[in-house]
C-alpha positions as a Markdown table, in Angstrom:
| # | Residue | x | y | z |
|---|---|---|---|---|
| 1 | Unk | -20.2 | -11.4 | 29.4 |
| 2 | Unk | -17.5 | -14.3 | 29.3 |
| 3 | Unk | -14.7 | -13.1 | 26.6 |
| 4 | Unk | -14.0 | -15.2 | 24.1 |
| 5 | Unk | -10.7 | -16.4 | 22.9 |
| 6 | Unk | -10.6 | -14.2 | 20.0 |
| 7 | Unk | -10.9 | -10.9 | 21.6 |
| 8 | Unk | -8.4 | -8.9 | 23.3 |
| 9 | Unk | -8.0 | -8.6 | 27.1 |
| 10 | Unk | -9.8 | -5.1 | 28.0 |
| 11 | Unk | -12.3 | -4.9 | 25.3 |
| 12 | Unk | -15.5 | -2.7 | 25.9 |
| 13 | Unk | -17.9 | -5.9 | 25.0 |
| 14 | Unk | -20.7 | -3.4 | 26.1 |
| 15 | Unk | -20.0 | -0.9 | 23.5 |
| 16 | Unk | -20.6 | -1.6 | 19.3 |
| 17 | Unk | -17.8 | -1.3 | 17.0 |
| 18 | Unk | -18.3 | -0.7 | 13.7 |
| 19 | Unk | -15.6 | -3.8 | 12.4 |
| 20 | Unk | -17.9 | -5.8 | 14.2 |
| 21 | Unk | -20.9 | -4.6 | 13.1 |
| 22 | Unk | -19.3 | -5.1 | 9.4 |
| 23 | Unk | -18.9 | -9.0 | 10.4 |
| 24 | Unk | -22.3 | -9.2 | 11.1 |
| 25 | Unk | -23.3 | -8.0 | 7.8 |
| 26 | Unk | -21.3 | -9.9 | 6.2 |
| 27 | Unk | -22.5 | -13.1 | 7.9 |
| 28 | Unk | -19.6 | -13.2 | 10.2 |
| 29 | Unk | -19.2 | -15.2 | 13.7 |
| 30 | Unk | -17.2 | -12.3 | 15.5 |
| 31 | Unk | -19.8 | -10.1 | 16.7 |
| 32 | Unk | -21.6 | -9.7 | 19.9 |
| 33 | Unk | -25.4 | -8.7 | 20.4 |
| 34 | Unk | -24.3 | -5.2 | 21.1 |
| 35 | Unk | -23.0 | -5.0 | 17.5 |
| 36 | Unk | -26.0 | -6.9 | 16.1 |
| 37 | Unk | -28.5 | -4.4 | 18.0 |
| 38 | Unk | -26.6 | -1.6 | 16.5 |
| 39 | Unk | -26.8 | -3.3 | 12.7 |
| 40 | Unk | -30.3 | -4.1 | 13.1 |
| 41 | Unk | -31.3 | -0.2 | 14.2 |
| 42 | Unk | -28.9 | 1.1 | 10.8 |
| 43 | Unk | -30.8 | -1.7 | 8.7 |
| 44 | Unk | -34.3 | -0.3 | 10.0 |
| 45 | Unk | -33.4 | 2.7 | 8.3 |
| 46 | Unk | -31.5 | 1.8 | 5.7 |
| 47 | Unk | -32.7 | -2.1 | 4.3 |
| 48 | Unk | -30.3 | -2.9 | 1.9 |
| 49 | Unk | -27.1 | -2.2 | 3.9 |
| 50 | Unk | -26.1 | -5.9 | 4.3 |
| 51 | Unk | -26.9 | -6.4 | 1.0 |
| 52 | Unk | -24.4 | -3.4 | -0.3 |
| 53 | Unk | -21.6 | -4.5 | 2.1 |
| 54 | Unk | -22.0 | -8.2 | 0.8 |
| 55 | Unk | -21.4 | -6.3 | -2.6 |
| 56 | Unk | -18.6 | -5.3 | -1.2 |
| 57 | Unk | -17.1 | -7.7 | 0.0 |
| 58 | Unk | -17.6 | -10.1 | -3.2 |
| 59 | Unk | -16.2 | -7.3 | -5.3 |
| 60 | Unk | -12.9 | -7.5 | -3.4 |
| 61 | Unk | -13.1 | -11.3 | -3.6 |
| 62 | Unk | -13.5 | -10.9 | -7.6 |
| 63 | Unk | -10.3 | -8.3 | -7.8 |
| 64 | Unk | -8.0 | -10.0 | -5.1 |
| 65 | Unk | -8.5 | -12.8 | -7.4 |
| 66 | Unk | -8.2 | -11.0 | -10.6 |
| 67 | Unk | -5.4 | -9.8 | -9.5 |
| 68 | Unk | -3.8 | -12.8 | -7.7 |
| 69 | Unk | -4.3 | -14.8 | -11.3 |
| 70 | Unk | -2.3 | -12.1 | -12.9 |
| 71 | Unk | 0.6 | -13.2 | -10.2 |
| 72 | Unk | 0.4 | -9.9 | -8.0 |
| 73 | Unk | 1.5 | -11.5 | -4.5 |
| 74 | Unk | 1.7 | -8.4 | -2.1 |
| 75 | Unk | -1.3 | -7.1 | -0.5 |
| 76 | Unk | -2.1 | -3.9 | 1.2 |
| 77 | Unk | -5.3 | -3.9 | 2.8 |
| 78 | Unk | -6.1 | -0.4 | 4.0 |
| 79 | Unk | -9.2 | 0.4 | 6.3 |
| 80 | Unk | -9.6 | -3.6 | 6.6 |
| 81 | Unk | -11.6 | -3.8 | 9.6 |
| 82 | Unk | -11.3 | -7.3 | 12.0 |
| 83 | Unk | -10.0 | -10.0 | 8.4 |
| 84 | Unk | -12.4 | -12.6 | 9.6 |
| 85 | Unk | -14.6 | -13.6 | 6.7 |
| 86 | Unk | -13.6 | -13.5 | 3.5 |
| 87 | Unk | -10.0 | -12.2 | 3.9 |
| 88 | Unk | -7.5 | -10.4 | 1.9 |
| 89 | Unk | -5.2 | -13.7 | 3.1 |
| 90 | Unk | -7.4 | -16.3 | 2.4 |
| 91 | Unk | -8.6 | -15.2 | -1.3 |
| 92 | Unk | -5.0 | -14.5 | -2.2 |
| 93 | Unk | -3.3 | -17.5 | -0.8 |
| 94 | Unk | -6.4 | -19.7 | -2.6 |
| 95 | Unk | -4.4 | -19.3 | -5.5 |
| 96 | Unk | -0.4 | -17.8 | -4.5 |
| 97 | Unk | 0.0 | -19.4 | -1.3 |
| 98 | Unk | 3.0 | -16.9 | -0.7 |
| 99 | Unk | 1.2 | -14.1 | -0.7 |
| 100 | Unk | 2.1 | -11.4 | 1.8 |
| 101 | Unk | -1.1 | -8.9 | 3.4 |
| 102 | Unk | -0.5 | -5.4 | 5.2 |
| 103 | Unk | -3.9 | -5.0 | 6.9 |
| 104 | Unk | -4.0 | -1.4 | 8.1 |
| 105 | Unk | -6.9 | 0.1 | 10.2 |
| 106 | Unk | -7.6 | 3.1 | 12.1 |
| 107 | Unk | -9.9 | 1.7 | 14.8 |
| 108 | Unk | -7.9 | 0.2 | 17.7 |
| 109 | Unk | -10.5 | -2.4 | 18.4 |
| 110 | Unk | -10.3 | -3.8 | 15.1 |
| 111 | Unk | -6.8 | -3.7 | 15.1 |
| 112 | Unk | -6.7 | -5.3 | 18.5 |
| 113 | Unk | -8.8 | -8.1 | 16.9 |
| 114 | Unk | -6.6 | -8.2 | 14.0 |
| 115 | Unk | -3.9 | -8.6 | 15.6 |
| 116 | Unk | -4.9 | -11.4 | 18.0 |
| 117 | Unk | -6.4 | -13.5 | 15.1 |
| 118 | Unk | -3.3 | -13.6 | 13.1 |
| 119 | Unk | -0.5 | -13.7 | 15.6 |
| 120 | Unk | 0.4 | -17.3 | 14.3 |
| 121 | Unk | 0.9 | -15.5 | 10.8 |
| 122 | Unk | 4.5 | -14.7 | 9.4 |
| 123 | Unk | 2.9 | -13.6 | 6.1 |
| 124 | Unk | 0.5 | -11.2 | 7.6 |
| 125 | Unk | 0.8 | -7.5 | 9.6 |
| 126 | Unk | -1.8 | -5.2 | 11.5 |
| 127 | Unk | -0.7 | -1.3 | 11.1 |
| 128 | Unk | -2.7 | 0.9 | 13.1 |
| 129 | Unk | -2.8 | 4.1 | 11.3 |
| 130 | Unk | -5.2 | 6.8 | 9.6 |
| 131 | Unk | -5.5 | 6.9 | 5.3 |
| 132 | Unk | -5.9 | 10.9 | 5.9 |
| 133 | Unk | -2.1 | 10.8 | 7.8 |
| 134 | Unk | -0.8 | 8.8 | 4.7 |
| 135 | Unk | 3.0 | 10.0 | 5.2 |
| 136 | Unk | 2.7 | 8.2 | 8.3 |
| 137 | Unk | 0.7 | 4.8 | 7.0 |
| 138 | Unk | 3.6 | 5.1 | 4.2 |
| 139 | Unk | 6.6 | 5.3 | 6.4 |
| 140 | Unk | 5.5 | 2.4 | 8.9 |
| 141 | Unk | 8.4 | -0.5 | 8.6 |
| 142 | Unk | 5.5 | -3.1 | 7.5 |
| 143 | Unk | 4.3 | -1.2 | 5.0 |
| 144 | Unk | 7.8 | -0.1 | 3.4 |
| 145 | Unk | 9.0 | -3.7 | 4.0 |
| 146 | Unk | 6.4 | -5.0 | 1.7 |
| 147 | Unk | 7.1 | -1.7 | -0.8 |
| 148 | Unk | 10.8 | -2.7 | -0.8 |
| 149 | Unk | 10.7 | -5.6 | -2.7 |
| 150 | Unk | 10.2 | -3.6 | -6.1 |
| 151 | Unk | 7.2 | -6.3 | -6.9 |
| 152 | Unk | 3.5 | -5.2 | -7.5 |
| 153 | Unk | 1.7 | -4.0 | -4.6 |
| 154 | Unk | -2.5 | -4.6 | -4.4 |
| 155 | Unk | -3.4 | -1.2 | -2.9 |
| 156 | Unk | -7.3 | -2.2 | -1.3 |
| 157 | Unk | -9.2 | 0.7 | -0.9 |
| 158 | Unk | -13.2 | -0.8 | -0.5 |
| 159 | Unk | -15.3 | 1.2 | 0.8 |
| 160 | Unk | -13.4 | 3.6 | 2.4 |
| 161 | Unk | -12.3 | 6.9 | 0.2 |
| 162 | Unk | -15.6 | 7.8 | 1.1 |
| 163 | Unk | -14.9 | 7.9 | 4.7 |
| 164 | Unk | -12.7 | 10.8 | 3.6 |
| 165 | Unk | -14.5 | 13.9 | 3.0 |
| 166 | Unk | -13.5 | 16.6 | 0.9 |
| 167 | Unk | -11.5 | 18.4 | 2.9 |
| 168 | Unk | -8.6 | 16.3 | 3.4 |
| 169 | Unk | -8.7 | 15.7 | -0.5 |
| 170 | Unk | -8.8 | 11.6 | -0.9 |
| 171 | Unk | -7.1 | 12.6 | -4.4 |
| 172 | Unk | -4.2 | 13.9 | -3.2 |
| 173 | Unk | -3.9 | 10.5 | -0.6 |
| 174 | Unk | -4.3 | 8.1 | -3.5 |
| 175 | Unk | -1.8 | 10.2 | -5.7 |
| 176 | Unk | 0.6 | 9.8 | -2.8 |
| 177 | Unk | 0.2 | 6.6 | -2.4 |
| 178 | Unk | 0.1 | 5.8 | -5.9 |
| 179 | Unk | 3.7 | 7.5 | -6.2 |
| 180 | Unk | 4.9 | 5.1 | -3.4 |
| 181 | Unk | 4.5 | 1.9 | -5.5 |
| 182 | Unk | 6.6 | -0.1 | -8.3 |
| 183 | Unk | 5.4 | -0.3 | -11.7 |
| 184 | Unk | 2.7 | -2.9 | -12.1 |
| 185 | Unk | 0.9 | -2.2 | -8.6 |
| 186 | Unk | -2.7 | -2.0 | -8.6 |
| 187 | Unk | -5.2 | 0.2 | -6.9 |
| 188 | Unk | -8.4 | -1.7 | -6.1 |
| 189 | Unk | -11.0 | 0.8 | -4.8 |
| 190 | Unk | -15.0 | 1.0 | -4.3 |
| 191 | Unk | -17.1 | 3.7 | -3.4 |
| 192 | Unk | -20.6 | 5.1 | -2.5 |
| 193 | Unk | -21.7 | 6.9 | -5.7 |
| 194 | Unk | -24.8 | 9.8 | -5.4 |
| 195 | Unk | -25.7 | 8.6 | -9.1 |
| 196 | Unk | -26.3 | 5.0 | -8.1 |
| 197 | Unk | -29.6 | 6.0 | -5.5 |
| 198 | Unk | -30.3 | 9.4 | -6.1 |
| 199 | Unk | -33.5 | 9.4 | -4.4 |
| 200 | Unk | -31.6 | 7.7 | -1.2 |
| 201 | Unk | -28.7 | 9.9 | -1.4 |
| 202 | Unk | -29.3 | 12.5 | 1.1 |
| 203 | Unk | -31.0 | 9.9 | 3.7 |
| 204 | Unk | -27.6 | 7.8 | 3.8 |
| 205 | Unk | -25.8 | 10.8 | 3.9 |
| 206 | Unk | -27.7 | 11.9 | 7.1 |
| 207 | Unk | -27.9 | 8.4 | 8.1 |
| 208 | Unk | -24.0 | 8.4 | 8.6 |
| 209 | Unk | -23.5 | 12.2 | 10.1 |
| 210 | Unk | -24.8 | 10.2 | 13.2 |
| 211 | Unk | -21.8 | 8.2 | 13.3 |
| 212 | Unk | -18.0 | 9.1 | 13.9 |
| 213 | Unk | -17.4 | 8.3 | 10.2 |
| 214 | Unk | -19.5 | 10.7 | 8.1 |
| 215 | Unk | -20.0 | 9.2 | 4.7 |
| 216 | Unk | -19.1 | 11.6 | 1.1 |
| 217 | Unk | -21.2 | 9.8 | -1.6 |
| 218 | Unk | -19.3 | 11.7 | -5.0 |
| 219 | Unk | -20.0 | 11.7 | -8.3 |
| 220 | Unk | -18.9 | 8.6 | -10.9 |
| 221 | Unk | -16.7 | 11.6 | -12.6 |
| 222 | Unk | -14.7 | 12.3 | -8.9 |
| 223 | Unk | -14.5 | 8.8 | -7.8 |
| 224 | Unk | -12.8 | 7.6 | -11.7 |
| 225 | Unk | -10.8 | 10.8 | -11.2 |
| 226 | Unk | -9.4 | 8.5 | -8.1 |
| 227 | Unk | -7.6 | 6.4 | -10.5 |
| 228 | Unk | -5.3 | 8.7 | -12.5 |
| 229 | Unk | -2.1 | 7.9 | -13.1 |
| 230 | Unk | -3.7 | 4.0 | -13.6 |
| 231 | Unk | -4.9 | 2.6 | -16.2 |
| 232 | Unk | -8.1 | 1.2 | -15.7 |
| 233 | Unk | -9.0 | -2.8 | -16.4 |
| 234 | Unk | -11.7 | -3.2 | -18.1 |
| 235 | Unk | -14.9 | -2.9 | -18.1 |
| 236 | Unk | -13.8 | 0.0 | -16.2 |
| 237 | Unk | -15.3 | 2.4 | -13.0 |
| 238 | Unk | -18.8 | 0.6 | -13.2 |
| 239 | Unk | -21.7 | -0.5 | -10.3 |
| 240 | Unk | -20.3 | -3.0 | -8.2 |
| 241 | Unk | -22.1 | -6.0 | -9.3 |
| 242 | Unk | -20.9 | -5.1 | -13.0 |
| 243 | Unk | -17.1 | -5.5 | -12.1 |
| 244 | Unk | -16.5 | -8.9 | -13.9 |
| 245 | Unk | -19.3 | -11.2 | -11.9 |
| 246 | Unk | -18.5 | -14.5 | -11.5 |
| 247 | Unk | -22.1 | -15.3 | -13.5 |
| 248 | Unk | -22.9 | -12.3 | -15.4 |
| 249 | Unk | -26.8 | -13.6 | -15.7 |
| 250 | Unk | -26.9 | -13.5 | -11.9 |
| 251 | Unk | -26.3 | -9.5 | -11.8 |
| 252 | Unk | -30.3 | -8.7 | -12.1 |
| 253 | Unk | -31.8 | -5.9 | -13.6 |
| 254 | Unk | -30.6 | -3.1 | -11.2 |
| 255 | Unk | -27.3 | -3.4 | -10.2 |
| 256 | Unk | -27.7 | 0.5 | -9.4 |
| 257 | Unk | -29.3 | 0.0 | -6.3 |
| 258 | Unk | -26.4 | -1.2 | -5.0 |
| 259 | Unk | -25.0 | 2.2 | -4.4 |
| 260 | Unk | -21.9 | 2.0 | -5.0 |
| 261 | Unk | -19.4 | 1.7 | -8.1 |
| 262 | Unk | -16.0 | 0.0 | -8.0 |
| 263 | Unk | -12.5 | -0.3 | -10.6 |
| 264 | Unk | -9.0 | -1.9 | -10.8 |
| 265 | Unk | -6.3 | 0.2 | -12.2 |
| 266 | Unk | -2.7 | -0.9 | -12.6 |
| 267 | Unk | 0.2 | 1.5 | -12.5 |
| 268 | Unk | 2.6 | 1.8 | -16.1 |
């Protein structure tokens, strides 16, 4: 297969990668058919996957605009995957063209991407580095540049506390991170919630155990006891469609199926 420009010299172009497999799902050009084989097996079994991470994705357009409108101009993007469509940069600068995004991943392929894509970019950085070693995603120089400042910091977590599972207590990494951040910072955050599809739970539980990122769906009490120490915008810790839709007649009758629920909460 002929590389192309936008992928980094000694990439596996035979292997999948799940950031690429996210592109595809998102309706994304930087994919290969490796990646779209992979999505279409995981969509067999589970229909509505590209539906959820679409949900996702719009979610995190809807809060990095909430929150860009609001003047926050600092971004940090953690578990970002490749920032092809729809990214962190692009929404933010739509409307603060200053803005400054930390993407930070743990997958060196997407990083690798990531890194090639926005090389030309002063106003953007690539961290490589784990959410479950947070000391260490805390201490890189990117990420306590864009701390330093003293401004409010956009703290993305979507869709990826629930890559964390119990045992390394995503609580305890939010609270740290949380800590780290001026007054006025925001913690934007989505997860997979066992209330939302009850009857699928278990499946896409199993469905993930296949994968090297097992997936903890939690309760809506566990994932809104993510946000202490914020104070939630309204209307709160609610299914993602819910979280201030552009048309709120376009949410349909069962924005449960979705399953998933997001928030916003601002630090005091």
């Amino acid at each position: 297969m002929r590389r192309p420009s936008w992928v980094p010299e000694g990439t596996d172009l035979d292997k999948p990668n799940a950031a690429r497999v996210y592109d595809y799902y998102l309706g994304g050009s930087h994919n290969f058919e490796v990646d779209r084989e992979m999505a279409r097996k995981a969509i067999a079994m589970w229909p509505e996957l590209p539906q959820i991470m679409r949900s996702n994705r719009a979610f995190l357009r809807r809060a990095v605009t909430f929150l860009a409108e609001q003047g926050v101009t600092r971004f940090l993007d953690i578990g970002s995957g490749i920032p092809t469509f729809g990214a962190v940069h692009e929404i933010a600068r739509a409307i603060r063209p200053e803005a400054k995004v930390v993407y930070v991943d743990r997958d060196p392929v997407a990083v690798a991407h990531s890194r090639l894509l926005l090389e030309d970019d002063q106003d953007c950085a690539v961290v490589q580095a784990d959410l479950r070693d947070v000391d260490d995603l805390l201490a890189r120089p990117e990420v306590t540049e864009l701390l330093a400042a003293g401004e409010p910091v956009a703290v993305l977590l979507v869709a990826v506390a629930h890559f964390v599972g119990d045992e390394d207590d995503p609580w305890r990494l939010i609270g740290t991170i949380r800590d780290a951040l001026p007054p006025g910072s925001a913690l934007v955050l989505s997860h997979a919630a066992l209330e939302s599809r009850p009857d699928q739970a278990e499946d896409h539980q199993k469905l993930y155990q296949r994968t090297p990122t097992p997936l903890t769906m939690r309760t809506h009490e566990q994932i809104t006891a993510m946000f202490s120490g914020f104070e939630l915008v309204e209307p709160g810790v609610v299914h993602l469609p819910l979280w201030r839709p552009d048309q709120p007649g376009t949410v349909g009758e069962h924005p449960e199926r979705i399953a998933g629920v997001a928030g916003v909460g601002i630090r005091p």
